[in-house]
C-alpha angles and dihedrals in degrees: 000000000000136000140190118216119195119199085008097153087063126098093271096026092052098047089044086043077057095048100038080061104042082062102053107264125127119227138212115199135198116180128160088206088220089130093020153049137232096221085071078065096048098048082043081058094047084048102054105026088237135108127232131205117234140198118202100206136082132254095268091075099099084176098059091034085057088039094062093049101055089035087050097033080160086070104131106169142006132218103201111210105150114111140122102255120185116109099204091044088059100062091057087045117031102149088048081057099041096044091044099037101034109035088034095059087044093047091055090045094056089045085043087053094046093048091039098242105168111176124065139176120207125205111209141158146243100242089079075084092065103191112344127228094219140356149284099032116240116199097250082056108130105277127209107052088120122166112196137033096260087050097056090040080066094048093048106050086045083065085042094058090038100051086041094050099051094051090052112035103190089062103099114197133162122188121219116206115191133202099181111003089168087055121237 
């Protein structure tokens, strides 16, 4: 089986990139390395003794989107990493994470529908909880008190997923939100 990783040279793309293929699966990665670096694939290579196709480009290249999916007709699922992600960053510069983040993550779902590809992991974030009224935070916790634009950006494109995947069921999708991805 094969899998696209977006964002699969950062910190969380690149150790799931490992795993996905200590477990037999080939990957396909784009990355735009603009919060990355390809040397996190090639140690993930040396690692695993597999080798791992990847696409230098970002999520608003509808063409090379388009073009992964026709050259790697066998993708199954995709884990969708890519995203700025600096929350301070993003209040200097809200339209740079909207446009990235949001239309991004659209874009890849409309190339995802014309190649049929049905499956579909989010990563989120915990700041979808805003504030929250008592911890820890349970997953049925309130969700869209965001306070910053990537936040929202998170919370949108949730809504996004879960309003696409009810009008199409046999879209799966499941949404991570992390508190500390790097540990304590």
């Amino acid at each position: 089986m094969r899998i696209l990783v977006t964002g699969g040279a950062g910190y969380i793309g690149s150790h799931t990139v490992l795993a996905l293929l200590e477990h037999d699966f080939e990957v396909v990665v784009i990355d735009n390395f603009s919060n990355s670096s390809s040397g996190s694939l090639e140690r993930v290579e040396r690692l695993s003794g597999k080798s791992i196709r990847v696409f230098e480009g970002d999520l608003l290249d509808r063409d090379l989107l388009g073009k992964i999916f026709s050259e790697h007709p066998d993708i199954v699922s995709v884990i969708h990493f890519a995203a700025l992600k600096a929350v301070g960053e993003s209040t200097e510069e809200p339209l740079r994470y909207y446009r990235n983040n949001v239309v991004g993550s659209l874009t890849l779902l409309e190339e995802m529908e014309r190649a049929q590809v049905r499956n579909l992991v989010f990563s989120s974030s915990c700041t979808v909880y805003g504030e929250p009224e008592k911890v820890p935070i349970a997953e049925d916790h309130p969700v869209g008190g965001v306070s910053s634009p990537y936040g929202r950006t998170k919370y949108v494109m949730e809504g996004i997923i879960q309003d696409y995947a009810s009008a199409n069921p046999e879209f799966k999708a499941a949404i991570l939100r992390y508190f500390n991805p790097v540990g304590a």
